[in-house]
Amino acid sequence: MTFLALYIISGLISYLWLNRKTKEGVQPAYGLFMLNGFGIWIVIFLWPIIIPFTVIDNAIQERELNSRRNQEEPQRVDMGREIGKLGETLTAQSPTGRVWVDGKEYESRSTRSFISKGKKIRVVGHSMDYLQIEGVDSDITHRSDRSRRKT
């Protein structure tokens, strides 16, 4: 495709630049371009330049296409395997946050308590896109306890 584009562009340049006057009038230069082999000489001299650019361009386009495919296809994780496992909170859970379970990071939702960052948790269930967790440490503040303290 690049080769054809360069061939046509060089023909247009020669048409605009090299018009030849004859007895019949102005003869377009593209006729000379096609018939006299000028185009073939351009191709022969530009071949070492055209091929590497074409190959590099195709490689770049292939990489971009692959990177888009990787971004569009989210990883599917079977969260059911994580039920019963212990982990640690990466953010405070009030009630949602992020946890680290079995070497992976997950979105999470605390079932009935506020859990501070860095506390131990147990996975008790899962929904479509998050794990349901509960705290394991004794220093978990339950919502009902917090409301009693405020009054």
PDB file of C-alpha atoms in Angstrom:
ATOM      1  CA  MET A   1       0.000   0.000   0.000  1.00  0.00           C
ATOM      2  CA  THR A   2       2.828   2.372   0.832  1.00  0.00           C
ATOM      3  CA  PHE A   3       4.509   1.464  -2.439  1.00  0.00           C
ATOM      4  CA  LEU A   4       1.401   2.306  -4.462  1.00  0.00           C
ATOM      5  CA  ALA A   5       0.929   5.601  -2.623  1.00  0.00           C
ATOM      6  CA  LEU A   6       4.526   6.655  -3.301  1.00  0.00           C
ATOM      7  CA  TYR A   7       4.173   5.661  -6.944  1.00  0.00           C
ATOM      8  CA  ILE A   8       1.041   7.770  -7.386  1.00  0.00           C
ATOM      9  CA  ILE A   9       2.447  10.738  -5.464  1.00  0.00           C
ATOM     10  CA  SER A  10       5.624  10.778  -7.531  1.00  0.00           C
ATOM     11  CA  GLY A  11       3.466  10.623 -10.679  1.00  0.00           C
ATOM     12  CA  LEU A  12       1.408  13.594  -9.520  1.00  0.00           C
ATOM     13  CA  ILE A  13       4.528  15.577  -8.696  1.00  0.00           C
ATOM     14  CA  SER A  14       5.971  14.906 -12.117  1.00  0.00           C
ATOM     15  CA  TYR A  15       2.621  15.814 -13.729  1.00  0.00           C
ATOM     16  CA  LEU A  16       2.545  19.171 -11.984  1.00  0.00           C
ATOM     17  CA  TRP A  17       6.222  19.911 -12.413  1.00  0.00           C
ATOM     18  CA  LEU A  18       7.253  18.391 -15.734  1.00  0.00           C
ATOM     19  CA  ASN A  19       4.727  19.312 -18.406  1.00  0.00           C
ATOM     20  CA  ARG A  20       6.201  18.975 -21.888  1.00  0.00           C
ATOM     21  CA  LYS A  21       5.195  21.201 -24.776  1.00  0.00           C
ATOM     22  CA  THR A  22       4.609  19.501 -28.111  1.00  0.00           C
ATOM     23  CA  LYS A  23       3.075  20.558 -31.437  1.00  0.00           C
ATOM     24  CA  GLU A  24      -0.312  19.350 -30.206  1.00  0.00           C
ATOM     25  CA  GLY A  25      -0.072  21.314 -26.977  1.00  0.00           C
ATOM     26  CA  VAL A  26       0.979  20.353 -23.488  1.00  0.00           C
ATOM     27  CA  GLN A  27       1.706  16.675 -23.021  1.00  0.00           C
ATOM     28  CA  PRO A  28       1.095  15.527 -19.470  1.00  0.00           C
ATOM     29  CA  ALA A  29       4.176  14.234 -17.755  1.00  0.00           C
ATOM     30  CA  TYR A  30       2.389  11.251 -16.249  1.00  0.00           C
ATOM     31  CA  GLY A  31       2.437   9.658 -19.726  1.00  0.00           C
ATOM     32  CA  LEU A  32       6.207   9.979 -19.680  1.00  0.00           C
ATOM     33  CA  PHE A  33       6.204   8.690 -16.127  1.00  0.00           C
ATOM     34  CA  MET A  34       4.409   5.502 -17.075  1.00  0.00           C
ATOM     35  CA  LEU A  35       5.866   4.856 -20.530  1.00  0.00           C
ATOM     36  CA  ASN A  36       9.495   5.849 -20.198  1.00  0.00           C
ATOM     37  CA  GLY A  37      10.130   3.740 -17.102  1.00  0.00           C
ATOM     38  CA  PHE A  38      10.790   6.685 -14.824  1.00  0.00           C
ATOM     39  CA  GLY A  39       8.437   5.164 -12.264  1.00  0.00           C
ATOM     40  CA  ILE A  40      10.295   1.866 -12.362  1.00  0.00           C
ATOM     41  CA  TRP A  41      13.584   3.629 -11.638  1.00  0.00           C
ATOM     42  CA  ILE A  42      12.028   5.429  -8.692  1.00  0.00           C
ATOM     43  CA  VAL A  43      10.765   2.103  -7.362  1.00  0.00           C
ATOM     44  CA  ILE A  44      14.182   0.480  -7.795  1.00  0.00           C
ATOM     45  CA  PHE A  45      15.938   3.278  -5.928  1.00  0.00           C
ATOM     46  CA  LEU A  46      13.308   3.641  -3.202  1.00  0.00           C
ATOM     47  CA  TRP A  47      12.824  -0.107  -2.632  1.00  0.00           C
ATOM     48  CA  PRO A  48      15.396  -0.303   0.211  1.00  0.00           C
ATOM     49  CA  ILE A  49      13.537   2.535   1.947  1.00  0.00           C
ATOM     50  CA  ILE A  50       9.964   1.420   1.253  1.00  0.00           C
ATOM     51  CA  ILE A  51      10.253  -2.163   2.541  1.00  0.00           C
ATOM     52  CA  PRO A  52      11.641  -1.358   6.037  1.00  0.00           C
ATOM     53  CA  PHE A  53       9.033   1.366   6.594  1.00  0.00           C
ATOM     54  CA  THR A  54       6.250  -0.992   5.528  1.00  0.00           C
ATOM     55  CA  VAL A  55       7.471  -3.770   7.824  1.00  0.00           C
ATOM     56  CA  ILE A  56       7.928  -1.406  10.785  1.00  0.00           C
ATOM     57  CA  ASP A  57       4.492   0.148  10.214  1.00  0.00           C
ATOM     58  CA  ASN A  58       2.831  -3.280  10.145  1.00  0.00           C
ATOM     59  CA  ALA A  59       4.620  -4.316  13.355  1.00  0.00           C
ATOM     60  CA  ILE A  60       3.492  -1.137  15.135  1.00  0.00           C
ATOM     61  CA  GLN A  61      -0.107  -1.615  14.022  1.00  0.00           C
ATOM     62  CA  GLU A  62      -0.058  -5.245  15.211  1.00  0.00           C
ATOM     63  CA  ARG A  63       1.235  -4.203  18.656  1.00  0.00           C
ATOM     64  CA  GLU A  64      -1.441  -1.527  18.994  1.00  0.00           C
ATOM     65  CA  LEU A  65      -4.154  -3.991  18.024  1.00  0.00           C
ATOM     66  CA  ASN A  66      -2.908  -6.560  20.548  1.00  0.00           C
ATOM     67  CA  SER A  67      -2.706  -3.979  23.337  1.00  0.00           C
ATOM     68  CA  ARG A  68      -6.288  -2.871  22.640  1.00  0.00           C
ATOM     69  CA  ARG A  69      -7.474  -6.481  22.759  1.00  0.00           C
ATOM     70  CA  ASN A  70      -5.749  -6.996  26.108  1.00  0.00           C
ATOM     71  CA  GLN A  71      -7.341  -3.866  27.564  1.00  0.00           C
ATOM     72  CA  GLU A  72     -10.839  -4.702  26.326  1.00  0.00           C
ATOM     73  CA  GLU A  73     -10.915  -8.236  27.713  1.00  0.00           C
ATOM     74  CA  PRO A  74     -11.044  -8.077  31.525  1.00  0.00           C
ATOM     75  CA  GLN A  75      -9.736 -11.057  33.420  1.00  0.00           C
ATOM     76  CA  ARG A  76     -12.428 -13.324  34.742  1.00  0.00           C
ATOM     77  CA  VAL A  77     -11.703 -14.535  38.247  1.00  0.00           C
ATOM     78  CA  ASP A  78     -13.614 -17.289  40.001  1.00  0.00           C
ATOM     79  CA  MET A  79     -14.095 -15.617  43.370  1.00  0.00           C
ATOM     80  CA  GLY A  80     -15.863 -18.663  44.770  1.00  0.00           C
ATOM     81  CA  ARG A  81     -12.484 -20.290  45.391  1.00  0.00           C
ATOM     82  CA  GLU A  82     -11.576 -17.496  47.804  1.00  0.00           C
ATOM     83  CA  ILE A  83     -14.426 -18.229  50.261  1.00  0.00           C
ATOM     84  CA  GLY A  84     -13.062 -19.184  53.674  1.00  0.00           C
ATOM     85  CA  LYS A  85      -9.566 -17.847  52.993  1.00  0.00           C
ATOM     86  CA  LEU A  86      -7.865 -15.272  55.167  1.00  0.00           C
ATOM     87  CA  GLY A  87      -6.516 -11.986  53.891  1.00  0.00           C
ATOM     88  CA  GLU A  88      -5.667  -8.424  54.819  1.00  0.00           C
ATOM     89  CA  THR A  89      -7.368  -5.102  54.170  1.00  0.00           C
ATOM     90  CA  LEU A  90      -5.507  -2.712  51.888  1.00  0.00           C
ATOM     91  CA  THR A  91      -7.936   0.129  52.579  1.00  0.00           C
ATOM     92  CA  ALA A  92     -10.401   0.877  55.366  1.00  0.00           C
ATOM     93  CA  GLN A  93     -13.661  -1.029  54.852  1.00  0.00           C
ATOM     94  CA  SER A  94     -16.629   1.243  55.461  1.00  0.00           C
ATOM     95  CA  PRO A  95     -18.318  -0.846  54.063  1.00  0.00           C
ATOM     96  CA  THR A  96     -16.376  -1.162  50.769  1.00  0.00           C
ATOM     97  CA  GLY A  97     -12.670  -1.177  50.038  1.00  0.00           C
ATOM     98  CA  ARG A  98      -9.857  -3.350  48.728  1.00  0.00           C
ATOM     99  CA  VAL A  99      -8.362  -6.511  50.208  1.00  0.00           C
ATOM    100  CA  TRP A 100      -5.405  -8.786  49.548  1.00  0.00           C
ATOM    101  CA  VAL A 101      -6.379 -12.474  49.515  1.00  0.00           C
ATOM    102  CA  ASP A 102      -4.226 -15.376  48.344  1.00  0.00           C
ATOM    103  CA  GLY A 103      -1.736 -13.120  46.557  1.00  0.00           C
ATOM    104  CA  LYS A 104      -4.331 -11.082  44.633  1.00  0.00           C
ATOM    105  CA  GLU A 105      -6.057  -7.747  45.149  1.00  0.00           C
ATOM    106  CA  TYR A 106      -9.877  -7.673  45.152  1.00  0.00           C
ATOM    107  CA  GLU A 107     -12.718  -5.203  45.607  1.00  0.00           C
ATOM    108  CA  SER A 108     -14.495  -6.034  48.857  1.00  0.00           C
ATOM    109  CA  ARG A 109     -17.502  -5.251  51.006  1.00  0.00           C
ATOM    110  CA  SER A 110     -17.652  -5.716  54.757  1.00  0.00           C
ATOM    111  CA  THR A 111     -20.762  -7.630  55.814  1.00  0.00           C
ATOM    112  CA  ARG A 112     -21.492  -5.894  59.120  1.00  0.00           C
ATOM    113  CA  SER A 113     -18.564  -3.942  60.503  1.00  0.00           C
ATOM    114  CA  PHE A 114     -16.031  -1.206  59.912  1.00  0.00           C
ATOM    115  CA  ILE A 115     -12.563  -2.686  59.440  1.00  0.00           C
ATOM    116  CA  SER A 116      -9.398  -0.587  59.581  1.00  0.00           C
ATOM    117  CA  LYS A 117      -6.612  -0.752  57.035  1.00  0.00           C
ATOM    118  CA  GLY A 118      -4.094  -3.569  57.577  1.00  0.00           C
ATOM    119  CA  LYS A 119      -6.436  -5.831  59.596  1.00  0.00           C
ATOM    120  CA  LYS A 120      -6.967  -9.558  59.073  1.00  0.00           C
ATOM    121  CA  ILE A 121     -10.185 -10.606  57.332  1.00  0.00           C
ATOM    122  CA  ARG A 122     -11.972 -13.782  56.272  1.00  0.00           C
ATOM    123  CA  VAL A 123     -13.856 -14.137  52.981  1.00  0.00           C
ATOM    124  CA  VAL A 124     -17.435 -15.243  53.699  1.00  0.00           C
ATOM    125  CA  GLY A 125     -18.991 -14.889  50.252  1.00  0.00           C
ATOM    126  CA  HIS A 126     -18.831 -13.147  46.925  1.00  0.00           C
ATOM    127  CA  SER A 127     -20.952 -11.181  44.521  1.00  0.00           C
ATOM    128  CA  MET A 128     -20.400 -10.565  40.818  1.00  0.00           C
ATOM    129  CA  ASP A 129     -17.566  -8.086  41.255  1.00  0.00           C
ATOM    130  CA  TYR A 130     -16.517  -8.078  44.918  1.00  0.00           C
ATOM    131  CA  LEU A 131     -15.745 -10.326  47.872  1.00  0.00           C
ATOM    132  CA  GLN A 132     -17.878 -10.239  51.018  1.00  0.00           C
ATOM    133  CA  ILE A 133     -15.634 -10.172  54.070  1.00  0.00           C
ATOM    134  CA  GLU A 134     -15.735 -10.028  57.842  1.00  0.00           C
ATOM    135  CA  GLY A 135     -13.041  -9.106  60.308  1.00  0.00           C
ATOM    136  CA  VAL A 136     -11.028 -11.683  62.248  1.00  0.00           C
ATOM    137  CA  ASP A 137      -9.218  -9.406  64.746  1.00  0.00           C
ATOM    138  CA  SER A 138     -10.782  -8.607  68.112  1.00  0.00           C
ATOM    139  CA  ASP A 139     -10.356  -4.841  67.609  1.00  0.00           C
ATOM    140  CA  ILE A 140     -13.078  -4.560  64.959  1.00  0.00           C
ATOM    141  CA  THR A 141     -15.545  -1.787  65.641  1.00  0.00           C
ATOM    142  CA  HIS A 142     -19.103  -2.893  64.940  1.00  0.00           C
ATOM    143  CA  ARG A 143     -21.513  -0.300  63.599  1.00  0.00           C
ATOM    144  CA  SER A 144     -23.893  -0.850  66.486  1.00  0.00           C
ATOM    145  CA  ASP A 145     -21.021  -0.225  68.943  1.00  0.00           C
ATOM    146  CA  ARG A 146     -20.087   3.009  67.186  1.00  0.00           C
ATOM    147  CA  SER A 147     -23.648   4.303  67.307  1.00  0.00           C
ATOM    148  CA  ARG A 148     -23.885   3.534  71.062  1.00  0.00           C
ATOM    149  CA  ARG A 149     -20.641   5.407  71.757  1.00  0.00           C
ATOM    150  CA  LYS A 150     -21.844   8.554  69.990  1.00  0.00           C
ATOM    151  CA  THR A 151     -25.006   8.829  72.126  1.00  0.00           C
TER     152      THR A 151
END
